[in-house]
XYZ file of C-alpha atoms in Angstrom:
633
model
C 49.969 -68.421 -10.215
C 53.244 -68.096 -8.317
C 54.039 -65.668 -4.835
C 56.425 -63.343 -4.562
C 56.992 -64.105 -0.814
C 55.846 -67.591 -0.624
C 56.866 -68.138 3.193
C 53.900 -66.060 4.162
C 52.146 -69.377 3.167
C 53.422 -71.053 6.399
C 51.491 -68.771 8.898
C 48.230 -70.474 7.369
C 49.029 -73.438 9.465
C 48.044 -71.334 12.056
C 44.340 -71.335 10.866
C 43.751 -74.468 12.126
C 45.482 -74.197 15.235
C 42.990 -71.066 15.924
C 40.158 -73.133 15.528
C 41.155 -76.095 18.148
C 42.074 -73.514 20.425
C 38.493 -71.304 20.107
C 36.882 -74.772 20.420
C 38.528 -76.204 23.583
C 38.177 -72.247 25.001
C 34.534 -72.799 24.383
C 34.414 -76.154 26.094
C 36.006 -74.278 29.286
C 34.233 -71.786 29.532
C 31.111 -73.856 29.244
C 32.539 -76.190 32.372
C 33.715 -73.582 34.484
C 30.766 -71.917 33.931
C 28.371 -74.779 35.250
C 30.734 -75.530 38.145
C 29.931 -72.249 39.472
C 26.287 -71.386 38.319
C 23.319 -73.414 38.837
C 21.539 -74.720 35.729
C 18.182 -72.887 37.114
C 20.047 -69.491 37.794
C 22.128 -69.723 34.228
C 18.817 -68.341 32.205
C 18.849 -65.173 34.667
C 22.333 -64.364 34.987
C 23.471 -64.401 31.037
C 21.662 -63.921 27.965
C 21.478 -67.015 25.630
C 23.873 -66.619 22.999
C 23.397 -68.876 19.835
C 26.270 -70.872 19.140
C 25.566 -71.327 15.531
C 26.101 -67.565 15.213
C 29.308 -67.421 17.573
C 30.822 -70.621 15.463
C 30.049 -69.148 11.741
C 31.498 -65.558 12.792
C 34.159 -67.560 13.973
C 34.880 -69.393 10.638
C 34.237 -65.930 8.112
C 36.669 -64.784 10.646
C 39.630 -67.766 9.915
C 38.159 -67.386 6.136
C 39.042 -63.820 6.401
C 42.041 -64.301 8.301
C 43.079 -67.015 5.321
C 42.971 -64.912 2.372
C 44.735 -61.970 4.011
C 47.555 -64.303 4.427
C 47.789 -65.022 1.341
C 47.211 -61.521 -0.270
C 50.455 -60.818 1.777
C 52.416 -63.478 -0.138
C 52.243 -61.242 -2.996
C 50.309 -63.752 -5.516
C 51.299 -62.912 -9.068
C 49.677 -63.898 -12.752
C 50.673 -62.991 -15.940
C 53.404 -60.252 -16.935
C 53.420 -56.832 -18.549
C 55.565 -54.617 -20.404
C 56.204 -51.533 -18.305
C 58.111 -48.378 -19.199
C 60.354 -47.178 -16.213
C 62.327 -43.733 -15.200
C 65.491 -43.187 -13.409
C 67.055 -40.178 -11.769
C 70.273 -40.229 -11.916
C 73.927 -38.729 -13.128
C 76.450 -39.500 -15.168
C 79.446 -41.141 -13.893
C 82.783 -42.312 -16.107
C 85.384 -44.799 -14.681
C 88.756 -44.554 -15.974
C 90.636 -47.993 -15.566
C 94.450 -47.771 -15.361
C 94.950 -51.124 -17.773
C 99.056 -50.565 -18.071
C 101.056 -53.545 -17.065
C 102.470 -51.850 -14.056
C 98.647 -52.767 -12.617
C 99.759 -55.930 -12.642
C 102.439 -55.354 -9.267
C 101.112 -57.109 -6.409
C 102.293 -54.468 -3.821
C 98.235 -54.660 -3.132
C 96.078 -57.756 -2.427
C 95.973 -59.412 -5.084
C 97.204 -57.195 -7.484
C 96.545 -53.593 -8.227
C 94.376 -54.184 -11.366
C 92.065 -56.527 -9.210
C 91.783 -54.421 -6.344
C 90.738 -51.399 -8.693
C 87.762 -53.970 -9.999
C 86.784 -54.492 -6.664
C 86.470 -51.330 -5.817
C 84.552 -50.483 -9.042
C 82.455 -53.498 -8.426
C 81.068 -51.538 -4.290
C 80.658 -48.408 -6.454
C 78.459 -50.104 -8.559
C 75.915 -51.427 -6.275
C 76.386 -47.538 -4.239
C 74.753 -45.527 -7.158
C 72.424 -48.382 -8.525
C 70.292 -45.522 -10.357
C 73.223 -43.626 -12.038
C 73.889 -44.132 -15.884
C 78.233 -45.357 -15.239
C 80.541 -45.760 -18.030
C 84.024 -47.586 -18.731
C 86.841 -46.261 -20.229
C 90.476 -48.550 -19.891
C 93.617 -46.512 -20.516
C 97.694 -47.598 -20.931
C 99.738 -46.000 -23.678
C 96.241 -44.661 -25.440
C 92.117 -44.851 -23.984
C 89.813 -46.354 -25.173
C 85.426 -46.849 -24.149
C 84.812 -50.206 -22.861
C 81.239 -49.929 -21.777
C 79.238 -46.273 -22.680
C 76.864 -44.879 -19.611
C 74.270 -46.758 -19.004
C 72.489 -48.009 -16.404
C 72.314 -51.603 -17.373
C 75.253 -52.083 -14.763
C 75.333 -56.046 -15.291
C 76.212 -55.611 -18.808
C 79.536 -53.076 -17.172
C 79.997 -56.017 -14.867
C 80.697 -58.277 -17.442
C 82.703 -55.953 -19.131
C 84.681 -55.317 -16.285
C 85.476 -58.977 -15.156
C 86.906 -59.608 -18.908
C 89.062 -56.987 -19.082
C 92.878 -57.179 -18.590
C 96.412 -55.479 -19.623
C 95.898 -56.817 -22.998
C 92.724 -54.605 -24.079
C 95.029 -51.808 -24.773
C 98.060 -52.669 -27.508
C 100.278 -49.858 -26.847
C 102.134 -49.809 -23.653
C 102.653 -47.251 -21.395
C 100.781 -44.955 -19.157
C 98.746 -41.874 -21.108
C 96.393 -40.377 -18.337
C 95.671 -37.143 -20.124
C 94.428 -39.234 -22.984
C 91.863 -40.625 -20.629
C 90.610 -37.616 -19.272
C 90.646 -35.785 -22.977
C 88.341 -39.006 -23.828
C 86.083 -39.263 -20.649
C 85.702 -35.452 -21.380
C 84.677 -35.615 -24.732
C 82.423 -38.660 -23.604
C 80.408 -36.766 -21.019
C 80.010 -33.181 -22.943
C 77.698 -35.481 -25.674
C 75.228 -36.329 -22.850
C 74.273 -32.295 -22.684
C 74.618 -32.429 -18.696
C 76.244 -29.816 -17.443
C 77.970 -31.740 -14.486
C 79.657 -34.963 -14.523
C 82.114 -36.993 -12.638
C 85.291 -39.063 -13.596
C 86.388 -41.528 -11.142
C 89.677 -42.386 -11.841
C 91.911 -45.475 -10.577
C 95.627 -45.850 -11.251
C 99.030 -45.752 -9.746
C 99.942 -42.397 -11.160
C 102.706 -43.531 -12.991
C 102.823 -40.734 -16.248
C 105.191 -41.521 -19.355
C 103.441 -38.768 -21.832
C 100.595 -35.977 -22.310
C 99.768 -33.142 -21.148
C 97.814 -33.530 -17.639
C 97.316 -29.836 -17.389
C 95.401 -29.014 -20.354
C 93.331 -32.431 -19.824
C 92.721 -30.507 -16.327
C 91.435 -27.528 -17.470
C 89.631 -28.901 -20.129
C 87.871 -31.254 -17.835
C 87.022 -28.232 -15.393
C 85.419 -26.191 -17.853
C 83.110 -28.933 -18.887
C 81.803 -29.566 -15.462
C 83.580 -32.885 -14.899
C 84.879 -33.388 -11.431
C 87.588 -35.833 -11.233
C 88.175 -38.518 -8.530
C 91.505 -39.692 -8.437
C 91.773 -43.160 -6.726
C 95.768 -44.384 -5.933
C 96.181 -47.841 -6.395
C 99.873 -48.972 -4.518
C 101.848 -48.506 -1.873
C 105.010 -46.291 -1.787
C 107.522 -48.898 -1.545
C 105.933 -50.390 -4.664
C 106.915 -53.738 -6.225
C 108.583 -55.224 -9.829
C 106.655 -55.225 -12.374
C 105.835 -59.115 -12.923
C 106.682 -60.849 -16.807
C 105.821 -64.729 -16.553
C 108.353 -64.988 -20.031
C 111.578 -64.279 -17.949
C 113.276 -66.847 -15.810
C 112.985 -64.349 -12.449
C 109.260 -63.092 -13.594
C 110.213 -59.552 -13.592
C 109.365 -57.342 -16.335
C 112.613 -55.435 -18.196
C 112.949 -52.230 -19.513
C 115.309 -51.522 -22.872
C 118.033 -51.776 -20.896
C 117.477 -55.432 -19.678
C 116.625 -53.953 -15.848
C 114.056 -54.699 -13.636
C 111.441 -52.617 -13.638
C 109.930 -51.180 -9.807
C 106.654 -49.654 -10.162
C 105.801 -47.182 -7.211
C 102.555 -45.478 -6.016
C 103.078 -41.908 -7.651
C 100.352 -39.746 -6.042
C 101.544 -36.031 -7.364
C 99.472 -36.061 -10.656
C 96.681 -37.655 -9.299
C 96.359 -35.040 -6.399
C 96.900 -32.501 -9.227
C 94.277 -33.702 -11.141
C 91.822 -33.973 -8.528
C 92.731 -30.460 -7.368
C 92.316 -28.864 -10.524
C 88.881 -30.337 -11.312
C 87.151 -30.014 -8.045
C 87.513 -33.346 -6.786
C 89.169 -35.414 -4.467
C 92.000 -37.503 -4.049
C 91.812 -41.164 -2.142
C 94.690 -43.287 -1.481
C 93.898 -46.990 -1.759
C 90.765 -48.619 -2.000
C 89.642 -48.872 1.754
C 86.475 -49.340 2.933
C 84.840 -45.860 3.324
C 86.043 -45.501 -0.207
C 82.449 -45.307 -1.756
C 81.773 -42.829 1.114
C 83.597 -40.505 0.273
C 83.469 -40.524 -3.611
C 79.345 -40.515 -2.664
C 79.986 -36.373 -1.033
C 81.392 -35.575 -4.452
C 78.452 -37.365 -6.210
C 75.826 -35.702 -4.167
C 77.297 -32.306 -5.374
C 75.805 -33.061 -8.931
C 72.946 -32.461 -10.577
C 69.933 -35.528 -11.320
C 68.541 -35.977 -14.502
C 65.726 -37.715 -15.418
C 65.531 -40.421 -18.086
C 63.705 -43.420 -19.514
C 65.246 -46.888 -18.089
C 64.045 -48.588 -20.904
C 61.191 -51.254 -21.041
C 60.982 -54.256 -18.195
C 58.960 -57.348 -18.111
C 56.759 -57.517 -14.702
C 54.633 -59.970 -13.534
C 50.849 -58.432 -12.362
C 50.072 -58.400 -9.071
C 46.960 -60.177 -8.283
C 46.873 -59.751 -4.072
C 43.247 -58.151 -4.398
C 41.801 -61.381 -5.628
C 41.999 -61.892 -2.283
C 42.297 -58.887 -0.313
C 38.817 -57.777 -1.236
C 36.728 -61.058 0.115
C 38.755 -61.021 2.594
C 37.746 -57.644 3.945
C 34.160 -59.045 3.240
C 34.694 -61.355 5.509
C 35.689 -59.041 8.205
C 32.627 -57.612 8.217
C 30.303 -60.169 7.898
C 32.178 -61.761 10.975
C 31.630 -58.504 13.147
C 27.939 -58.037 11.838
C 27.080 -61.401 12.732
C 27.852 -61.533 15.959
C 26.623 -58.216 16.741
C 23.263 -59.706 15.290
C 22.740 -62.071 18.051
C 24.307 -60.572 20.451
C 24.648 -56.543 20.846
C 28.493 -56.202 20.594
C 29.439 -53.370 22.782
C 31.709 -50.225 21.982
C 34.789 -51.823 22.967
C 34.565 -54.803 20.429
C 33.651 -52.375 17.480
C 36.680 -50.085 18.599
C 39.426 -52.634 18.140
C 37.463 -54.187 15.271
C 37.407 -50.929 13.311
C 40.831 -50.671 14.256
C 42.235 -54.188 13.015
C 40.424 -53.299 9.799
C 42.356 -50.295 9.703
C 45.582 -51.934 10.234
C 44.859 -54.349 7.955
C 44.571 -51.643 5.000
C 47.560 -49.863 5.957
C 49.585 -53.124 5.872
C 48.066 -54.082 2.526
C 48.369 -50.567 1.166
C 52.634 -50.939 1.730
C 52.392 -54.808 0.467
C 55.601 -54.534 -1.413
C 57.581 -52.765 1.557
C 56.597 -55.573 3.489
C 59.652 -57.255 5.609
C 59.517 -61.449 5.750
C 60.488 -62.000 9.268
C 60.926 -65.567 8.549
C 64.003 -64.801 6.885
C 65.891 -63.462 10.252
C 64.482 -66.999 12.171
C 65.604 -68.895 9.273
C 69.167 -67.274 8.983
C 69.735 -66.843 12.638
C 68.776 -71.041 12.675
C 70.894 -72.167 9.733
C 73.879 -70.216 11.568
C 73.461 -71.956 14.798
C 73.088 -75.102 12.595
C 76.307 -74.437 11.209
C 74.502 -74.074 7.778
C 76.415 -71.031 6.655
C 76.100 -70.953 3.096
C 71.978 -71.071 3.345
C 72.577 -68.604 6.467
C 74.203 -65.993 4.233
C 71.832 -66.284 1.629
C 69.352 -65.820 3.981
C 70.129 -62.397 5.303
C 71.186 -61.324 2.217
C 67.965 -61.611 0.843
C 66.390 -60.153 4.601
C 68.467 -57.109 3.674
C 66.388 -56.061 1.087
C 63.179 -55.997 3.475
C 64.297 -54.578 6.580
C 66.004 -51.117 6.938
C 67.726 -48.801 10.143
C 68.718 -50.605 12.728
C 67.104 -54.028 11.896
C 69.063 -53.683 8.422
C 72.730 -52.723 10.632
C 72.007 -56.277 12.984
C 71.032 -58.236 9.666
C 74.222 -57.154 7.840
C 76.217 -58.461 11.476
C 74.143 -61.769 10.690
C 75.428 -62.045 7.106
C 78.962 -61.043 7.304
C 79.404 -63.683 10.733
C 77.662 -66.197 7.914
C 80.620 -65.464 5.184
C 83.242 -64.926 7.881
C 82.942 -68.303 9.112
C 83.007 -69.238 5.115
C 86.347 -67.411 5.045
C 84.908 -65.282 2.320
C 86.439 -62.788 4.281
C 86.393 -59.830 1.347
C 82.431 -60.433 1.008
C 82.016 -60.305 5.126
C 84.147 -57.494 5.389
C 82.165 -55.546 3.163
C 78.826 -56.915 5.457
C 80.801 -55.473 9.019
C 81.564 -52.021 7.083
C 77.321 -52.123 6.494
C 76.875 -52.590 10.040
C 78.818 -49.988 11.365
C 75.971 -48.173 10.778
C 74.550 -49.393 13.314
C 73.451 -46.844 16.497
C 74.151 -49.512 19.326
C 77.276 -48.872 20.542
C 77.936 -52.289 21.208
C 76.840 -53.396 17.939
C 79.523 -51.181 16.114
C 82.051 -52.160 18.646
C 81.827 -56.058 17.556
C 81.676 -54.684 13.709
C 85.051 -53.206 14.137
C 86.497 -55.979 16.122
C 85.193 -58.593 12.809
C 86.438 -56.240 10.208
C 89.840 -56.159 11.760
C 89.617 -60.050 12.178
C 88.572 -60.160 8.504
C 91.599 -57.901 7.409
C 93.899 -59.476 9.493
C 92.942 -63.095 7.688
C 93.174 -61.048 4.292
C 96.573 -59.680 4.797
C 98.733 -63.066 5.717
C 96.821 -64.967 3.434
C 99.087 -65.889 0.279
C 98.595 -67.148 -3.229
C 100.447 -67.464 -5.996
C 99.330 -64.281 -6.980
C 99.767 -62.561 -3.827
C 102.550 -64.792 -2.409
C 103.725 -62.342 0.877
C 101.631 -60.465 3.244
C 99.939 -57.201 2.936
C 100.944 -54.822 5.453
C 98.543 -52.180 3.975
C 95.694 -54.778 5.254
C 97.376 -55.110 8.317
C 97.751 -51.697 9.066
C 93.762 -51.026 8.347
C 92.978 -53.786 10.568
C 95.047 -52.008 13.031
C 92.891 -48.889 12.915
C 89.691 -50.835 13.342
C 90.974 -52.573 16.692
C 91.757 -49.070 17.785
C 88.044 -47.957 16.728
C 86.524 -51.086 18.993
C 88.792 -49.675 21.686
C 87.430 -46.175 21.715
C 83.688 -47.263 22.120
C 85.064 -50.120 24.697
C 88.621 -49.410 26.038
C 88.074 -52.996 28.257
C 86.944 -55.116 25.667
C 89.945 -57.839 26.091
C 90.062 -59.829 22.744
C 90.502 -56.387 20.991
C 93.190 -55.697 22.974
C 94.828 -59.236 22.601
C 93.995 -59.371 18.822
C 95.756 -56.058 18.305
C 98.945 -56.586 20.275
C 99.380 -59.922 17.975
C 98.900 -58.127 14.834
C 100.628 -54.867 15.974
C 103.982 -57.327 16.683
C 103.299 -59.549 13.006
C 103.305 -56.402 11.133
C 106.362 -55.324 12.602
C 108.112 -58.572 11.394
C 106.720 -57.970 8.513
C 108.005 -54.684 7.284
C 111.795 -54.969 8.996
C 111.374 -58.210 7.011
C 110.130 -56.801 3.568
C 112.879 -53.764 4.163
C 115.675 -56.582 3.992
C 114.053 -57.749 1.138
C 114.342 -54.428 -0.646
C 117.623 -53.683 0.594
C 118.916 -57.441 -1.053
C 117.234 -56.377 -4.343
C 118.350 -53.253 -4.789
C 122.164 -54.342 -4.017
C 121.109 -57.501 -6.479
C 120.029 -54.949 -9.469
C 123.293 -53.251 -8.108
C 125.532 -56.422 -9.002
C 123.372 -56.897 -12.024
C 124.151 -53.702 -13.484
C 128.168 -53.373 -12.978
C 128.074 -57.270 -14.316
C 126.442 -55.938 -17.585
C 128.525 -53.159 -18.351
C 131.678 -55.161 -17.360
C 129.659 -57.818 -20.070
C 129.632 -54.950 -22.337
C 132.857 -53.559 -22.143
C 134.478 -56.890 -22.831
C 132.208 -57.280 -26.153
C 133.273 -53.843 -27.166
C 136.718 -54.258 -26.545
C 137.361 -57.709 -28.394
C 134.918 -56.643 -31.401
C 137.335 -53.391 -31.851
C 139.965 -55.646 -31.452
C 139.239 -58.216 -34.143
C 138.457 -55.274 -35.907
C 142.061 -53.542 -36.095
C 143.313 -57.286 -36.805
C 141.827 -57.646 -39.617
C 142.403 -54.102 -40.624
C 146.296 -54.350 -39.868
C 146.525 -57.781 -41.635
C 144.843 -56.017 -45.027
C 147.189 -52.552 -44.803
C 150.599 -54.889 -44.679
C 152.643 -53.727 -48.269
C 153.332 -56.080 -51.325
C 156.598 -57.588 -51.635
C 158.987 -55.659 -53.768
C 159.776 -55.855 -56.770
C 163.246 -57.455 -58.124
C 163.376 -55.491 -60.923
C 162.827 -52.215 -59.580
C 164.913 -52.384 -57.097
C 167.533 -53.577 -59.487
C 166.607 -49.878 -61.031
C 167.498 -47.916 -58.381
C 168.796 -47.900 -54.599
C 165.626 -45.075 -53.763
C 163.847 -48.632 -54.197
C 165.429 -51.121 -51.949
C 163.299 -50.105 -49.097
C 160.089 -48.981 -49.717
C 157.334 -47.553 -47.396
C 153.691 -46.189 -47.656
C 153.524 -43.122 -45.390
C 149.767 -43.541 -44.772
C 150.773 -46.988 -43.572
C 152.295 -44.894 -40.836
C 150.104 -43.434 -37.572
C 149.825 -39.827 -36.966
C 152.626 -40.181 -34.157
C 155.173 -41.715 -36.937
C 154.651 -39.125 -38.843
C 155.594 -36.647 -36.340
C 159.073 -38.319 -35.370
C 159.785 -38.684 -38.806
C 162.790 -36.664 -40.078
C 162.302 -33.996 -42.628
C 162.975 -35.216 -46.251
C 166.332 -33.788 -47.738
C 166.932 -32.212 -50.919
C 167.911 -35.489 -52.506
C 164.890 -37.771 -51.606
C 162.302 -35.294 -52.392
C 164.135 -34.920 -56.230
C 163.789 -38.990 -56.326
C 160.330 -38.571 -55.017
C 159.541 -36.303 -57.715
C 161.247 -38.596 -60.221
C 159.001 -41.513 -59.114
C 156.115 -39.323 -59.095
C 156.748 -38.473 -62.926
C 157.673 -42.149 -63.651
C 154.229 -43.173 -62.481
C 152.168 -40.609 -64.449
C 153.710 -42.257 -67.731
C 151.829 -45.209 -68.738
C 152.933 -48.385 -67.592
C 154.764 -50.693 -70.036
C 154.961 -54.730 -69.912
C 158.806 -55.620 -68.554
C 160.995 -58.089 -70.698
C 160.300 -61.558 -70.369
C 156.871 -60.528 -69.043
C 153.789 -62.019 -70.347
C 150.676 -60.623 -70.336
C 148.959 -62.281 -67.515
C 152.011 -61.559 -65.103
C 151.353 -57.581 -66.712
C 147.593 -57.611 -65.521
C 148.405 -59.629 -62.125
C 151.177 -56.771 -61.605
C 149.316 -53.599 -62.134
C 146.395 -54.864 -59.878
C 148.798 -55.854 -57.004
C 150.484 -52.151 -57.491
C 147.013 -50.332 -57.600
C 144.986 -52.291 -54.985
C 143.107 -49.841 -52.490
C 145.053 -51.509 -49.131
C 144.241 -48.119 -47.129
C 140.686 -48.753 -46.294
C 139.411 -50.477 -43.545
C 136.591 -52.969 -44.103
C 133.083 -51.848 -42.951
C 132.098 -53.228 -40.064
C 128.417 -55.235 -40.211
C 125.416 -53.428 -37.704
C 122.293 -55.473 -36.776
C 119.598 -53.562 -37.032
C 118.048 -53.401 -33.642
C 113.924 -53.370 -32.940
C 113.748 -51.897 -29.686
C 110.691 -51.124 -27.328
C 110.044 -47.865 -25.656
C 111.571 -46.199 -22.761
C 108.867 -46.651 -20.174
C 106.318 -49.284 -22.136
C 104.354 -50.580 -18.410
C-alpha cells in the first residue's frame, strides 16, 4: 500500500500527545476539585461519572481520530485501466527554423527564445490537442495535435535549423500546411500560432491568408527580434558571420509588416517579442474558439482505498459519543458540535483529492530560511498544485524568491509573473520589483551564445519598476534599482549604436575592397588575354621567292590584322593595286604547284604556314560556378 500524501502521516504523532494531555487534564481536575469540595459534600454536588466509560470514549475517539488521518493521506492499492475525456481545441505552432533564427539580437538567440515561449504555452492550455509544424525554405509536421504534450516537448527541444534542408524563409508554405492540417480534424475553428522574424524570400502570403480565413483558422503572429537586428552567425567563417552569394555579411532584422498582415487578415493578433503576458494574450484569442470533446486515451491509476478507513473511523465517532452519553446524559450542546464535527468530517473526506498539504508551505518557507533553496523550490512547486487564489499568488512569491536566489532567474521570473495575480497590493508591488530584478540579471548576463547585453530585457525590466512605482510611488529600492538600470541601458544602446555605425562603415570598406579585388582580376585576365591573342595574329615571314616575283610582294599586310580605326585612316586603293589585287586573287584560286628545288616536305610545311587560321582568338576557359540562392537564411 503506498499514500498519495504521505505527510498527513506526521499529524498521527499527535495521537499520543492527546492522550497525555486528557490524562494529566483529568488528574487536575480531580485535585482542584478536592481542594475545593469536601469528600462528604462531593457525592451531592456532582453525579458519579464512571471513568472506565470517560477513558474508552476517549480512546474510540483517538482510534477514530487515527484512521481519519490516515484516510486523508490518500492510501492507494492496486491500479486500473481508466478511459479519460478532454475538452479542448486545436492549436498548430508554426516554428520559424531558417538560419536567420539563429541571430542573437534576443536572449539567447531567437530560435531559443521562440521554444521558450512555446514551452509557457504549453503548460497554459494543458487540455488542448497542439501540433508542430517547423518551416525555412519549405514546412514540414514535426509533432501532429495531440495532447500528449511531453511527447511535443521532446520534439521541440531536438529540433534545430537543420530539420529543414532548403534554406530560406517560405511562410505561406506554413500556413498552406497548418491549413490543410487543421481542415482534416472536421472543427470548424482553429488557431495557428505563429513565431518568426518575418523575414519573406517567396510565396504568396495573401492567398495563404485567405485560405486560412475561410477555414476558420485564426492566426497568431509572434515577432521574434528587435529592429536593429543582428548578423546572421556561420561558425565555418573566420569572423562567424553568415555570407550571402556575394561574399557579404548578412543582417537579419525584425520585419513585422507580413506578420501584422497575416494576423489581420485571419482574425488574429499580432505580438512583438515573447514577453511575459505573452500567453495572456494569445489565451483571449483561444477563448474565442469552440471546445470539442474527445477521448484522451487510456491511463494507468492506482485505486483509492481511503474508505478502508474512513468508514471505521466514522464508527468510531459514534460509538465515542454514544458511550459517553450512556453514562452520563450528554447535553444539547455536546451533540450540536458533535453532529457538526461529523459533518465536517464528511465534507472534508468527500473533496479528499482537492485537499491542500499545508506542510508543504512550513516546509518550503523553512528550507528557505535554511538557505535550502533547491528543496525550497521544489517544495512550493509541488504546494502549487494544492492551494489556489490568493494562497496560490503568495506560494508562487515563495517559489520564484527560492529560484531567484538559485539565479535561475528565467524559471523565477516566470513564478513573479504568477504572482502578480495576487489582490494584495503589496504583494504585487514586491512581484514587480523581483521580476525587474530578475530581468535586469537576464539582460547583462553574457555567454558565448549571447555574448552582449539585451537591452530588450532591460527595457521590460524598466516597465516593471515603473509598475512597483504606481502601486507604491515611495518604495525606495524601486526607485534606486531603476535609476541604475535606466543609466546602464543608456550606455548600452549609445554603445551598441557605435557598434553598428563601425560595422556598417566596415561592410562599407569591405565592399569597395572587393570590387577594387575584382576589377584588378578582370583587367589582367583581359589583358593576358589580348597577349596571347596579339602574339598568335603576328604574320609569317615572307617569302624569298615571291617577293623575287613581284614588287606588289615586298611588303605584305593582312587587313583584318588591322583594327577598325586603321581601316578608317587607310587611303583608298588606286587603280593599280586593286588590278594586282585582283591578279593575286586569281593566282591563288589556281592550284598551288611545288617551287624548284622544293621537296615535298618543305611543299606541305609551306601550304600549312600560308593557310593557317591566325584570325581567331583562342577561347577563353569558364569554371562552371555552383552557386547558392539569393536570400538562403
Amino acid at each position: 500500500m503506498t499514500f498519495a500524501e504521505p505527510a498527513f502521516l506526521l499529524f498521527l504523532l499527535l495521537i499520543p500527545l492527546i492522550g497525555i494531555g486528557a490524562f494529566l487534564a483529568d488528574q487536575q481536575r480531580k485535585s482542584n476539585w478536592q481542594k475545593i469540595v469536601a469528600a462528604r459534600h462531593q457525592q451531592r454536588l456532582a453525579a458519579p461519572a464512571s471513568q472506565t466509560a470517560r477513558w474508552l470514549s476517549l480512546s474510540l475517539a483517538l482510534l477514530a481520530l487515527s484512521l481519519t488521518i490516515i484516510a486523508l493521506a490518500q492510501p492507494e492499492q492496486g491500479e486500473r485501466l481508466a478511459k479519460t475525456t478532454v475538452r479542448g481545441r486545436n492549436i498548430m505552432l508554426a516554428l520559424d527554423a531558417s538560419r536567420s533564427m539563429l541571430v542573437r539580437d534576443v536572449a539567447p538567440d531567437r530560435l531559443n527564445a521562440a521554444k521558450a515561449a512555446i514551452f509557457e504555452l504549453l503548460e497554459k492550455f494543458p487540455a488542448d490537442r497542439i501540433g508542430l509544424l517547423a518551416f525555412a525554405g519549405s514546412a514540414s509536421i514535426q509533432a501532429p495535435l495531440t495532447v500528449d504534450h511531453n511527447a511535443l516537448i521532446e520534439t521541440l527541444n531536438q529540433l534545430d535549423t537543420s530539420n529543414i534542408p532548403t534554406g530560406g524563409s517560405n511562410l505561406a508554405d506554413a500556413v498552406n500546411l497548418a491549413t490543410h492540417t487543421l481542415k482534416q480534424t472536421g472543427q470548424s475553428t482553429h488557431a495557428l500560432i505563429v513565431l518568426s522574424d518575418g523575414e519573406l524570400h517567396e510565396g504568396e502570403l495573401g492567398d495563404a491568408a485567405y485560405d486560412a480565413r475561410q477555414a476558420g483558422v485564426l492566426v497568431v503572429t509572434i515577432g521574434i527580434g528587435t529592429d536593429q537586428g543582428g548578423f546572421v552567425p556561420d561558425p565555418s567563417q573566420n569572423d562567424k558571420r553568415f555570407r550571402d552569394n556575394r561574399g557579404n555579411p548578412v543582417l537579419s532584422r525584425l520585419n513585422p509588416a507580413p506578420l501584422r498582415t497575416l494576423a489581420g487578415d485571419t482574425g488574429g493578433i499580432y505580438i512583438q517579442g515573447v514577453g511575459q503576458d505573452v500567453s495572456k494574450k494569445i489565451e483571449t484569442v483561444i477563448n474565442r474558439l469552440d471546445e470539442f470533446e474527445g477521448e484522451g486515451g487510456e491511463q494507468i491509476t492506482a485505486i483509492p482505498r481511503y474508505h478502508w478507513f474512513l468508514i471505521p473511523a466514522v464508527i468510531l465517532f459514534l460509538a465515542s459519543i454514544a458511550l459517553r452519553s450512556f453514562w452520563k446524559p450528554a447535553s444539547p450542546t455536546i451533540l450540536r458540535h458533535s453532529t457538526a464535527a461529523l459533518i465536517l468530517t464528511f465534507t472534508l473526506l468527500q473533496n479528499l483529492p482537492a485537499l491542500e498539504n499545508p506542510l508543504n508551505n512550513l516546509l518550503a518557507e523553512q528550507a528557505l530560511k535554511s538557505q535550502d533553496h533547491q528543496t525550497a523550490s521544489e517544495l512550493f512547486n509541488t504546494a502549487t498544485r494544492q492551494v489556489s487564489g490568493e494562497r496560490l499568488a503568495r506560494t508562487h512569491f515563495g517559489e520564484a524568491s527560492a529560484l531567484y536566489k538559485q539565479k535561475r532567474y528565467q524559471d523565477a521570473g516566470h513564478a513573479y509573473s504568477q504572482a502578480l495575480l495576487s489582490e494584495d497590493p503589496t504583494l504585487r508591488r514586491d512581484s514587480h520589483f523581483q521580476l525587474a530584478n530578475t530581468l535586469f540579471h537576464r539582460g547583462i548576463a553574457t555567454s558565448e551564445n549571447s555574448p552582449n547585453p539585451s537591452p530588450e530585457l532591460l527595457e521590460s525590466a524598466l516597465t516593471h519598476y515603473d509598475s512597483a512605482l504606481e502601486l507604491d510611488p515611495s518604495h525606495q529600492p524601486t526607485v534606486e534599482n531603476r535609476a541604475h538600470v535606466a543609466k546602464i541601458l543608456e550606455e548600452l544602446k549609445q554603445q551598441q549604436q557605435e557598434q553598428q555605425q563601425q560595422q556598417q562603415q566596415d561592410q562599407q570598406q569591405n565592399n569597395q575592397d572587393q570590387d577594387q579585388d575584382n576589377q584588378q582580376q578582370e583587367q589582367q585576365t583581359d589583358s593576358e588575354s589580348d597577349s596571347e591573342s596579339e602574339q598568335q595574329k603576328q604574320p609569317p615571314q615572307p617569302n624569298e621567292d615571291q617577293s623575287e616575283s613581284g614588287q606588289e610582294d615586298s611588303n605584305p599586310q593582312n587587313d583584318s590584322d588591322q583594327s577598325e580605326g586603321e581601316q578608317q585612316q587607310q587611303p583608298k586603293p588606286t587603280q593599280d593595286s586593286q588590278q594586282k589585287q585582283n591578279d593575286s586573287d586569281q593566282q591563288n584560286a589556281q592550284p598551288m604547284r611545288p617551287r624548284e628545288n622544293e621537296t615535298p616536305e618543305e611543299f606541305a610545311r609551306r601550304i600549312l604556314s600560308e593557310n593557317a587560321d591566325l584570325q581567331k582568338q583562342p577561347l577563353r576557359s569558364q569554371r562552371l560556378r555552383q552557386t547558392q540562392a539569393d536570400k538562403d537564411w
